[in-house]
XYZ file of C-alpha atoms in Angstrom:
757
model
C 73.489 90.341 85.310
C 73.006 92.979 87.987
C 69.856 95.016 87.491
C 70.521 98.729 87.926
C 68.499 101.864 87.443
C 71.550 103.580 86.007
C 71.802 104.007 82.245
C 74.791 102.472 80.501
C 75.399 105.566 78.370
C 78.685 107.325 79.223
C 79.549 110.933 78.493
C 82.884 112.613 77.923
C 84.859 114.000 80.870
C 84.402 117.629 81.785
C 86.967 120.291 82.549
C 87.323 121.459 86.109
C 86.414 125.012 85.143
C 82.990 123.873 83.973
C 82.040 121.920 87.097
C 79.798 124.462 88.801
C 77.943 125.315 85.613
C 77.461 121.683 84.655
C 76.277 120.777 88.138
C 73.710 123.551 88.350
C 72.306 123.023 84.876
C 72.618 119.225 84.524
C 73.793 119.785 80.973
C 75.934 117.468 78.920
C 79.528 116.999 80.011
C 82.175 119.090 78.153
C 84.454 117.090 75.925
C 87.732 117.146 77.836
C 89.111 117.247 81.303
C 92.632 117.198 82.683
C 93.398 114.536 85.263
C 96.522 116.331 86.474
C 96.356 117.801 89.977
C 95.381 121.470 89.814
C 94.230 124.285 92.052
C 90.970 126.052 91.377
C 88.731 128.634 92.965
C 85.250 127.296 93.542
C 82.970 130.252 92.853
C 79.742 130.274 94.818
C 76.656 132.457 94.782
C 77.001 135.958 96.242
C 75.398 134.963 99.536
C 77.865 132.110 100.056
C 81.455 132.481 101.193
C 84.155 131.857 98.641
C 86.427 128.883 99.225
C 89.792 128.125 97.677
C 90.229 124.383 97.750
C 92.805 122.054 96.183
C 91.099 120.170 93.396
C 92.863 116.856 93.960
C 91.862 114.246 91.497
C 94.458 112.305 93.514
C 97.800 111.057 92.338
C 96.344 107.639 91.660
C 94.185 109.081 88.863
C 97.152 111.010 87.520
C 99.269 107.867 87.481
C 96.518 105.908 85.776
C 95.956 108.647 83.222
C 99.613 108.347 82.253
C 99.090 104.645 81.762
C 101.756 103.820 84.312
C 99.935 101.204 86.349
C 101.858 98.413 84.640
C 105.109 100.262 85.325
C 104.417 99.881 89.040
C 104.804 96.118 88.932
C 107.703 95.179 91.116
C 109.243 92.198 92.828
C 109.683 94.420 95.885
C 106.621 94.409 98.081
C 105.334 96.011 101.247
C 103.345 92.841 101.899
C 104.942 90.026 103.832
C 104.186 86.337 103.875
C 104.078 83.484 106.366
C 102.804 85.540 109.295
C 99.529 86.981 110.442
C 98.408 90.093 112.296
C 95.540 90.302 114.770
C 91.784 90.781 114.501
C 90.913 93.338 117.160
C 89.340 95.708 114.607
C 87.340 93.101 112.729
C 87.136 90.129 110.377
C 85.801 90.027 106.818
C 84.964 86.698 105.193
C 84.988 85.700 101.536
C 87.568 88.326 100.546
C 89.158 87.422 97.214
C 92.743 88.636 97.677
C 95.288 90.360 99.900
C 94.808 93.543 97.846
C 91.075 93.671 98.563
C 91.791 92.813 102.197
C 93.933 95.943 102.359
C 90.951 97.858 100.986
C 88.770 96.523 103.843
C 91.374 97.850 106.280
C 91.131 101.306 104.689
C 87.399 101.423 105.381
C 87.968 100.911 109.127
C 89.419 104.022 110.817
C 91.083 101.982 113.569
C 92.730 99.475 111.212
C 96.469 100.005 110.774
C 97.579 96.515 109.653
C 95.927 93.466 108.186
C 96.542 89.803 107.495
C 94.930 87.696 104.805
C 94.386 83.943 104.948
C 94.447 82.773 101.346
C 93.161 79.317 102.276
C 89.850 80.395 103.750
C 89.638 83.848 102.096
C 89.452 85.648 105.413
C 90.700 89.159 106.170
C 91.830 90.104 109.682
C 92.124 93.779 110.596
C 94.404 94.944 113.387
C 95.073 98.217 115.212
C 98.818 97.534 115.578
C 101.630 95.665 113.873
C 101.445 92.513 115.958
C 101.257 88.851 115.030
C 98.991 87.171 117.541
C 99.968 83.763 116.212
C 96.324 82.842 115.718
C 94.678 84.949 113.012
C 96.694 83.254 110.299
C 99.568 80.774 110.460
C 101.494 79.365 107.504
C 102.859 80.224 104.080
C 99.374 81.035 102.811
C 99.239 84.100 105.086
C 99.867 87.602 103.785
C 100.254 90.616 106.039
C 100.766 94.283 105.420
C 100.084 97.860 106.505
C 97.053 100.004 105.869
C 99.120 101.682 103.149
C 102.370 100.834 101.450
C 105.194 103.291 102.060
C 106.289 103.636 98.432
C 104.349 103.286 95.171
C 107.271 101.317 93.764
C 106.902 98.811 96.596
C 103.749 97.188 95.294
C 102.390 93.681 95.363
C 100.518 92.872 92.167
C 98.042 90.197 93.071
C 97.759 88.081 89.887
C 93.995 87.764 90.367
C 93.224 91.457 90.783
C 94.210 94.103 88.249
C 95.634 96.602 90.709
C 98.663 97.491 92.732
C 98.939 97.705 96.482
C 97.744 100.991 97.917
C 100.448 103.636 98.158
C 100.975 106.399 100.673
C 101.505 108.741 97.723
C 97.911 108.068 96.688
C 96.520 109.088 100.052
C 94.353 112.198 100.277
C 95.762 114.296 103.104
C 92.680 115.908 104.664
C 89.040 115.062 105.280
C 88.003 117.355 102.439
C 90.554 115.618 100.196
C 88.852 112.289 100.917
C 85.512 113.752 99.974
C 86.890 115.464 96.892
C 88.588 112.241 95.777
C 85.278 110.387 96.022
C 83.374 113.030 94.055
C 86.113 113.387 91.449
C 86.355 109.648 90.906
C 82.585 109.421 90.502
C 82.754 112.230 87.941
C 85.486 110.366 86.103
C 83.282 107.267 85.988
C 80.444 109.323 84.581
C 82.849 110.888 82.114
C 83.942 107.536 80.750
C 87.623 107.668 81.796
C 88.707 104.278 80.470
C 92.007 104.196 82.382
C 90.246 104.350 85.732
C 91.002 101.060 87.487
C 88.283 99.331 89.512
C 90.583 98.706 92.452
C 91.521 102.370 92.617
C 87.846 103.292 92.599
C 87.166 100.791 95.383
C 90.127 102.184 97.322
C 88.720 105.702 97.065
C 85.316 104.464 98.228
C 86.892 102.611 101.170
C 88.811 105.655 102.412
C 85.687 107.770 102.040
C 83.771 105.109 103.986
C 86.191 105.669 106.871
C 85.436 109.391 106.773
C 81.697 108.677 106.869
C 82.197 106.615 110.019
C 83.942 109.630 111.545
C 80.954 111.761 110.536
C 78.586 109.372 112.320
C 80.708 109.781 115.443
C 80.637 113.569 114.955
C 84.424 113.698 115.108
C 85.967 114.456 111.722
C 89.777 114.587 111.579
C 91.068 118.147 111.306
C 87.901 119.772 112.681
C 87.347 120.671 116.316
C 83.729 121.547 115.486
C 81.804 119.068 113.339
C 79.526 121.768 111.958
C 82.514 123.546 110.417
C 83.286 120.455 108.359
C 79.697 120.374 107.110
C 79.961 124.020 106.102
C 83.213 123.460 104.229
C 81.890 120.279 102.580
C 78.632 121.705 101.252
C 80.008 122.700 97.859
C 81.195 119.111 97.387
C 77.833 117.825 98.603
C 76.227 119.768 95.757
C 78.618 118.142 93.292
C 77.917 114.688 94.742
C 74.194 115.332 94.364
C 74.718 116.339 90.733
C 76.569 113.107 90.002
C 73.859 111.004 91.632
C 71.229 112.907 89.710
C 72.881 112.253 86.348
C 70.995 109.288 84.884
C 73.630 108.812 82.196
C 76.263 107.612 84.681
C 77.045 103.899 84.547
C 78.417 102.592 87.860
C 78.687 98.810 87.936
C 80.113 96.008 90.071
C 83.058 95.625 87.694
C 84.165 99.262 87.824
C 83.430 99.422 91.587
C 81.169 102.370 90.888
C 78.218 100.855 92.741
C 80.180 100.860 96.006
C 81.454 104.384 95.417
C 78.012 105.751 94.567
C 76.567 104.109 97.704
C 79.104 106.002 99.840
C 78.086 109.263 98.164
C 74.433 108.477 98.933
C 75.328 107.778 102.574
C 77.273 111.050 102.730
C 74.277 113.049 101.543
C 71.805 111.460 103.965
C 74.242 112.177 106.810
C 74.527 115.799 105.700
C 70.835 116.340 104.921
C 69.034 114.019 107.323
C 66.814 112.935 104.423
C 67.175 111.235 101.055
C 66.072 113.882 98.573
C 69.552 114.550 97.199
C 70.795 110.997 97.743
C 67.988 109.442 95.690
C 66.662 112.156 93.378
C 63.362 111.138 91.872
C 63.182 107.927 93.919
C 60.218 108.663 96.143
C 60.025 105.143 97.590
C 63.582 105.104 98.974
C 63.186 108.664 100.230
C 60.004 107.618 102.031
C 61.540 104.525 103.672
C 64.494 106.557 104.925
C 62.284 109.371 106.204
C 59.895 107.043 108.050
C 62.162 104.244 109.220
C 65.787 105.409 108.765
C 66.545 102.506 106.437
C 69.400 102.921 103.945
C 69.829 100.544 100.999
C 73.339 99.425 100.017
C 72.039 97.402 97.090
C 73.470 99.050 93.993
C 69.905 100.078 93.115
C 69.081 96.385 92.645
C 65.833 96.298 94.636
C 62.803 97.473 92.674
C 60.319 100.052 93.926
C 57.831 97.205 94.383
C 60.285 95.381 96.664
C 61.308 98.527 98.551
C 57.620 99.213 99.206
C 57.388 95.813 100.914
C 60.357 96.670 103.077
C 58.449 99.794 104.105
C 55.331 97.792 105.002
C 57.369 95.251 106.954
C 59.148 97.803 109.167
C 55.917 99.756 109.581
C 54.303 96.697 111.198
C 57.050 96.103 113.779
C 56.745 97.249 117.407
C 58.865 100.308 118.165
C 61.213 98.513 120.558
C 62.242 95.972 117.908
C 63.153 98.792 115.522
C 64.736 101.262 117.911
C 66.626 98.831 120.145
C 67.012 96.052 117.596
C 67.298 97.004 113.939
C 68.614 100.539 114.492
C 70.128 100.316 117.970
C 72.689 103.069 118.501
C 72.981 104.020 114.811
C 71.635 106.993 112.834
C 70.203 104.556 110.311
C 70.224 100.853 109.515
C 71.504 99.459 106.231
C 69.916 96.713 104.149
C 72.616 95.190 101.959
C 72.459 93.068 98.827
C 75.949 91.610 98.693
C 75.537 89.767 95.419
C 74.481 92.955 93.638
C 78.113 94.062 93.995
C 79.603 90.877 92.554
C 81.670 91.209 89.364
C 83.724 88.000 89.203
C 85.940 85.845 91.382
C 88.623 88.563 91.369
C 86.311 91.350 92.493
C 83.495 89.786 94.475
C 80.431 91.050 96.259
C 82.183 90.333 99.562
C 85.054 92.589 98.453
C 82.716 95.499 97.822
C 79.440 95.429 99.767
C 80.907 96.371 103.155
C 82.667 99.310 101.534
C 79.160 100.486 100.640
C 78.029 100.155 104.299
C 78.828 102.819 106.878
C 76.668 102.052 109.934
C 77.129 99.402 112.611
C 73.547 98.229 112.096
C 73.238 96.347 108.818
C 72.117 93.029 107.405
C 72.282 91.293 104.053
C 69.402 89.908 101.957
C 69.154 87.821 98.783
C 69.422 89.388 95.346
C 65.820 88.525 94.517
C 62.716 90.656 94.181
C 59.434 90.401 96.037
C 57.086 88.066 94.209
C 59.825 85.849 92.748
C 58.774 82.707 94.651
C 57.517 81.443 98.005
C 58.814 79.315 100.878
C 57.044 76.897 103.244
C 57.864 78.285 106.685
C 56.295 75.415 108.672
C 57.782 72.416 106.863
C 57.671 69.128 108.809
C 55.391 70.537 111.496
C 51.779 69.774 112.437
C 50.522 72.736 110.361
C 52.712 72.261 107.281
C 50.789 73.239 104.144
C 47.957 74.910 106.044
C 46.623 78.253 104.787
C 49.002 81.061 105.668
C 52.120 78.913 106.023
C 53.708 79.890 102.696
C 55.578 83.188 102.580
C 57.158 85.286 99.858
C 60.853 84.350 99.706
C 62.238 87.894 99.672
C 60.029 88.821 102.607
C 61.058 85.611 104.390
C 64.742 86.503 104.029
C 64.041 90.082 105.129
C 62.147 88.913 108.224
C 64.812 86.361 109.088
C 67.751 88.757 108.807
C 65.895 91.588 110.551
C 64.960 89.223 113.396
C 68.655 88.552 113.996
C 68.723 92.138 115.231
C 66.008 91.394 117.812
C 68.497 89.402 119.903
C 69.888 92.627 121.307
C 66.481 93.625 122.716
C 66.431 90.690 125.161
C 66.646 91.412 128.852
C 68.339 89.090 131.321
C 65.217 87.026 132.028
C 64.476 86.508 128.348
C 68.067 85.543 127.601
C 68.051 83.043 130.435
C 64.687 81.675 129.261
C 65.982 81.207 125.735
C 68.994 79.274 126.979
C 66.907 77.147 129.359
C 64.395 76.282 126.631
C 67.205 75.423 124.221
C 68.775 73.115 126.780
C 65.436 71.390 127.409
C 64.565 71.044 123.700
C 66.426 67.799 123.059
C 64.223 66.439 120.261
C 63.414 67.773 116.794
C 59.703 67.858 117.641
C 60.452 70.236 120.512
C 61.180 73.025 118.005
C 58.670 75.127 116.026
C 61.117 75.087 113.100
C 61.409 71.303 113.067
C 62.367 71.195 109.378
C 65.652 73.119 109.752
C 68.804 71.087 108.992
C 66.591 68.054 108.397
C 69.096 66.493 106.020
C 72.001 67.239 108.363
C 72.366 67.510 112.118
C 68.648 68.159 112.685
C 66.835 71.099 114.233
C 67.559 70.210 117.877
C 71.320 70.043 117.470
C 71.371 72.984 115.057
C 69.587 75.451 117.342
C 71.411 74.309 120.467
C 74.704 74.845 118.637
C 73.699 78.116 116.977
C 71.518 79.892 119.513
C 71.828 83.078 117.515
C 69.525 81.510 114.920
C 66.609 80.837 117.291
C 64.850 84.212 117.178
C 65.771 84.771 113.521
C 64.206 81.470 112.498
C 61.212 81.254 114.834
C 60.158 84.896 114.990
C 61.448 85.861 111.561
C 60.274 82.921 109.466
C 57.139 81.901 111.335
C 55.743 84.366 113.886
C 55.951 87.403 111.583
C 54.291 85.404 108.777
C 51.449 83.600 110.586
C 51.350 83.931 114.357
C 48.166 81.870 114.612
C 49.752 78.897 112.863
C 52.752 78.922 115.190
C 50.358 79.027 118.160
C 48.257 76.196 116.700
C 51.375 74.072 116.140
C 52.238 74.548 119.817
C 48.702 73.694 120.962
C 48.570 70.454 118.949
C 51.841 69.292 120.481
C 50.742 70.324 123.986
C 47.622 68.196 123.638
C 49.967 65.227 123.115
C 52.002 66.095 126.208
C 54.838 67.969 124.416
C 54.734 71.531 125.773
C 58.007 72.717 124.239
C 56.650 74.204 120.930
C 53.997 76.103 122.922
C 56.670 77.329 125.347
C 58.702 78.534 122.366
C 55.653 80.363 120.995
C 55.278 82.167 124.323
C 58.970 83.087 124.172
C 58.455 84.541 120.669
C 55.365 86.417 121.909
C 57.453 87.717 124.794
C 60.112 89.081 122.418
C 57.601 90.810 120.128
C 55.274 91.948 122.894
C 55.252 95.055 125.029
C 54.272 95.085 128.697
C 50.533 94.462 128.204
C 50.015 94.094 124.443
C 51.539 92.258 121.520
C 51.066 91.999 117.758
C 49.816 89.059 115.670
C 50.765 88.821 111.975
C 48.430 87.079 109.540
C 47.167 86.573 106.000
C 50.180 87.398 103.826
C 49.140 88.811 100.456
C 50.533 90.911 97.616
C 53.979 89.290 97.805
C 54.774 89.842 101.459
C 52.291 92.270 103.018
C 50.588 90.962 106.174
C 47.729 92.146 108.353
C 48.556 93.081 111.952
C 46.332 92.757 115.025
C 46.772 93.961 118.588
C 46.268 91.271 121.240
C 46.173 91.658 125.010
C 48.606 89.827 127.277
C 48.819 89.335 131.017
C 52.142 88.690 132.686
C 52.782 86.602 135.775
C 53.663 88.796 138.755
C 57.269 88.532 139.791
C 58.898 87.198 136.641
C 56.995 88.591 133.668
C 56.168 85.376 131.782
C 52.997 85.506 129.656
C 50.180 84.060 131.771
C 47.181 85.194 129.730
C 46.434 85.978 126.083
C 43.277 87.507 124.603
C 43.018 87.390 120.808
C 40.208 89.457 119.228
C 37.609 87.086 117.813
C 39.497 83.996 119.011
C 38.898 83.828 122.738
C 41.294 83.645 125.659
C 44.292 81.508 126.632
C 45.760 80.973 130.090
C 49.158 79.396 130.767
C 50.361 77.650 133.919
C 54.006 77.389 135.033
C 55.910 75.462 137.672
C 57.853 77.529 140.203
C 60.981 77.183 138.049
C 59.205 78.831 135.098
C 58.490 75.655 133.103
C 55.181 75.624 131.214
C 53.030 72.639 132.163
C 49.412 73.437 131.193
C 47.096 75.744 129.268
C 43.390 76.499 128.829
C 41.663 77.884 125.748
C 38.026 78.824 125.174
C 38.118 79.733 121.474
C 37.359 77.868 118.228
C 39.345 74.848 117.116
C 42.166 75.199 114.617
C 44.429 78.134 113.799
C 42.225 81.119 114.558
C 43.147 84.365 112.830
C 42.161 87.482 114.791
C 39.161 89.529 113.765
C 39.514 93.178 112.792
C 35.921 93.792 113.937
C 36.540 92.739 117.538
C 38.603 94.450 120.229
C 40.098 92.236 122.913
C 39.438 93.470 126.442
C 42.588 94.535 128.262
C 43.629 92.770 131.461
C 43.489 94.694 134.751
C 46.562 96.851 135.211
C 49.100 95.368 137.606
C 50.922 97.595 140.081
C 53.687 97.914 139.163
C 53.187 96.879 135.532
C 55.801 94.277 134.603
C 57.753 95.343 131.517
C 60.165 92.530 130.833
C 61.067 93.734 127.370
C 62.365 97.000 128.842
C 64.048 96.168 132.141
C 67.151 93.981 132.272
C 67.204 91.427 135.068
C 70.554 90.574 136.659
C 71.907 87.047 136.282
C 72.720 84.699 139.166
C 70.915 86.949 141.672
C 73.919 89.251 141.242
C 73.417 92.895 140.389
C 75.990 94.820 138.408
C 77.871 97.034 140.904
C 76.237 100.447 141.136
C 79.553 102.234 140.560
C 80.682 99.928 137.759
C 83.499 97.418 137.421
C 87.183 97.789 136.689
C 88.347 97.109 133.149
C 91.807 95.543 132.922
C 94.150 95.481 129.950
C 94.751 91.879 128.933
C 98.166 90.495 129.848
C 98.999 93.458 132.093
C 98.240 94.432 135.654
C 96.811 97.739 134.471
C 93.342 99.148 135.148
C 92.163 100.897 131.996
C 89.041 102.567 133.351
C 85.697 102.069 135.069
C 82.797 100.589 133.071
C 79.377 101.840 134.210
C 77.377 100.319 131.339
C 77.023 96.577 131.896
C 75.436 96.073 128.469
C 77.957 97.883 126.267
C 79.190 95.727 123.399
C 80.384 98.080 120.662
C 82.812 100.887 119.943
C 85.988 101.786 121.757
C 84.519 100.760 125.127
C 83.622 97.207 124.029
C 85.168 94.472 126.168
C 86.264 90.836 125.976
C 86.797 88.483 128.894
C 88.642 85.528 130.320
C 87.632 83.463 133.333
C 89.435 82.633 136.564
C 89.821 79.479 138.614
C 87.578 79.745 141.693
C 90.392 78.579 144.018
C 93.719 79.660 142.490
C 92.411 82.768 140.663
C 94.557 81.788 137.674
C 93.424 83.070 134.307
C 91.669 80.584 132.004
C 90.990 81.807 128.458
C 89.854 78.647 126.681
C 88.285 75.237 127.213
C 90.760 72.345 127.296
C 89.734 70.031 125.759
C 87.406 72.036 123.466
C 83.690 71.724 124.175
C 81.507 69.639 121.867
C 79.789 71.552 119.081
C 82.008 74.607 119.391
C 83.853 76.169 116.444
C 87.588 76.664 116.932
C 89.873 79.484 115.895
C 92.941 79.151 113.673
C 94.968 77.549 116.499
C 92.245 75.031 117.414
C 91.323 77.000 120.538
C 87.834 77.046 122.064
C 87.997 80.630 123.365
C 85.307 81.518 125.904
C 84.641 85.025 124.563
C 84.274 83.950 120.923
C 81.121 82.739 119.207
C 80.038 79.158 118.679
C 81.794 79.279 115.287
C 85.084 80.524 116.744
C 84.655 84.092 115.458
C 85.041 87.360 117.413
C 81.831 88.644 118.974
C 80.665 91.371 121.308
C 80.176 90.448 124.966
C 78.333 92.279 127.734
C 79.145 91.869 131.436
C 76.247 89.520 132.213
C 77.171 87.210 129.360
C 80.783 87.084 130.553
C 79.636 86.352 134.128
C 77.204 83.639 133.029
C 79.718 81.936 130.717
C 82.369 81.686 133.413
C 79.877 80.475 136.043
C 78.440 77.798 133.750
C 81.978 76.495 133.178
C 82.610 76.092 136.919
C 84.873 79.145 136.850
C 84.274 82.773 137.798
C 84.591 86.171 136.199
C 87.940 87.364 137.538
C 87.612 89.289 140.814
C 91.197 89.574 142.080
C 93.527 92.383 141.006
C 96.596 90.713 139.517
C 98.085 90.145 136.102
C 97.388 86.427 136.490
C 93.687 86.963 137.134
C 92.078 90.333 136.354
C 94.745 90.950 133.712
C 94.139 87.383 132.581
C 97.679 86.157 132.144
C 101.070 87.690 131.553
C 101.755 88.769 127.976
C 103.653 86.116 126.034
C 102.649 83.167 128.221
C 101.007 81.394 125.302
C 97.485 81.581 126.694
C 96.215 82.780 123.280
C 92.625 83.744 122.413
C 93.341 87.374 121.414
C 93.148 88.877 124.887
C 96.626 90.430 125.235
C 96.284 94.189 125.165
C 92.467 94.033 124.985
C 89.885 95.503 127.378
C 88.650 92.769 129.746
C 85.544 92.584 131.935
C 86.121 91.862 135.637
C 83.923 91.450 138.693
C 85.930 94.005 140.674
C 83.873 97.058 141.714
C 85.301 100.450 140.838
C 86.619 102.673 143.620
C 87.716 106.278 143.949
C 91.171 105.447 142.528
C 89.777 103.902 139.329
C 90.221 106.064 136.202
C 86.840 107.424 135.142
C 85.222 106.852 138.543
C 82.067 108.923 139.064
C 81.426 109.585 142.737
C 77.768 110.414 142.076
C 77.176 106.692 141.566
C 77.300 106.255 145.335
C 74.008 108.137 145.533
C 72.372 106.446 142.552
C 69.266 104.299 142.808
C 68.256 101.628 140.286
C 66.500 103.003 137.206
C 63.551 100.794 136.177
C 63.865 101.615 132.474
C 67.508 100.705 131.935
C 68.631 99.676 128.470
C 68.059 96.085 127.560
C 70.786 93.581 126.933
C 72.415 92.718 123.669
C 73.861 89.310 123.029
C 74.988 87.938 119.701
C 76.142 84.382 119.929
C 76.352 84.325 116.152
C 77.039 87.113 113.673
C 73.910 89.243 113.234
C 72.961 87.612 109.970
C 73.820 84.646 107.841
C 75.404 85.100 104.472
C 72.612 84.408 101.939
C 74.721 81.635 100.463
C 74.792 79.926 103.862
C 71.452 80.939 105.352
C 69.180 78.349 106.894
C 65.524 79.165 106.412
């Protein structure tokens, strides 16, 4: 059973004429309420302007109130079979049906069509009605539009008690979307038994799309965002009243948890704080105020657990929060997917993303702090030592949060990670030697899934007991194996600032750790950690070959894993001029700087220059780019490896596409990653203007890999004729504090059912 703070008591529906009074007084609901569409005047206080708004409970509620859902069953359908769509908007895994796949499409403003693979339960969302021939192939594929054209043209999925989504159900304005969400929530609180869960989820999904517009500050129908906020305030008050009514009973099986989460997100976007979103919940209000963390958990996590989330984020360095966990988003979302699970027809996967509105989010287990512990150093030289067991909830939280740290890496750190992974051929080379022990083993696992390296080593070990990870590295180094110590220094590099870093020790009270500031010295020229002073534990020095490989260390402190002392302050190293700040300044790959005036972006399959990209690290939003490679002699486009590379996941057509992740899934790619990938393959990032190279192949040539019509990186500098060219770039000088890189070779978090800890 899902634990919720909501009461299960339901009240009777209210009439529309009583809404303002009921909201302001929090009294019991009146005994009746019409579900028919009406028009009402919303009376405000004298100092507020009067608004006349259509009170749309939406046609879908009207239809359901008449009990006509069954009458909409039809053999005619707006869904087709035996073809796919494309996946340029996104992919959702574990989706239970084509109907819930259509709901996912509704939550994505750019999604216009979808395809659903019934074999693997995967939903592909597409911005146009095109079959790329790869997303889904075969009779098990279902495709359809964002909305069906006619309510009579409905596919009744036998596993989900709902019809396909009709255009006639669609709210017509941004305020209609908001009103539909509030009205549906009121109907849930009022105990409307005919309200179908899929219709509720549909309403939440469409409202989710509006919230994403709000985050962008560009709400449909409003030239000025502030005007929308003014017009929406009366509905914000009603949303707050619903959320403040403890008698409401949202659940996974009526889709109310997802809907209520969208209302909470709406209020924090409007208010900038959580007082109306979480009335009376001081702990969630505090975490949002201090750390901009939003919980899409259906109120599953207890105050005790939320407090430990607060302590965890509080102990992280600012750069890991601002450029990792929350990078580019107004707030980050911690999800509990399984809290939204009803049954196999309406799963947590169907609902939890509808409850998530920001690009920065990650999923954790549906367990509470204090439930049990995990051995983070299994099968290592310090396994079982004091400090090596961690609370399981906190372990999952650290692991999933540390996935977000990947995007804070600069070019040097990214290159170092890849070099260390390539050199770590044996299980004993890895700090997390126990991972995949019963399967492919740690060495093969981390080389295949590089996106798990920081999550597992920093998340599971470093943030639990830094001293034990360091001691594990020292013991191996004394036997001639310097790889675990080199990995520790990499982890220290990721967590550290220019001259200081943080150690984490002595977990207590179900996940709370002590933090200590240590001093670090970086090698001039390349920023590697050359010295480490730990308060109460002495000093370390580290020696590297000219190629950056660690080959020796010295240490003058006590034997064993030495926890820092709170009573001692480590002396800082002399300030270098200039101070190296590797965690802030991206370093170009291959001794090749990104062109000062940017590079040309081509449209895949066409000899068309879309615009000029000035941000080499951009990976998200409308300006995100994919890439193909080119032959170094013929300049011909090459999109995939033939034959596929060992250890790589393939897409639905058995293609090993260069721009996709190691599991064959879509992923974001920055310019340096594209350049490095092509170079490592003996190819080049395309640098000749032609449809066969920069455009990466003529449309319809069968090259595949979802590049036709997409934005593609090139290595062609922009010029005055390039759309979006900024002539001031010709006078620009390098900025030493440029944004750091983001690379995600794997999705930014494992599903809890699949996670490797």
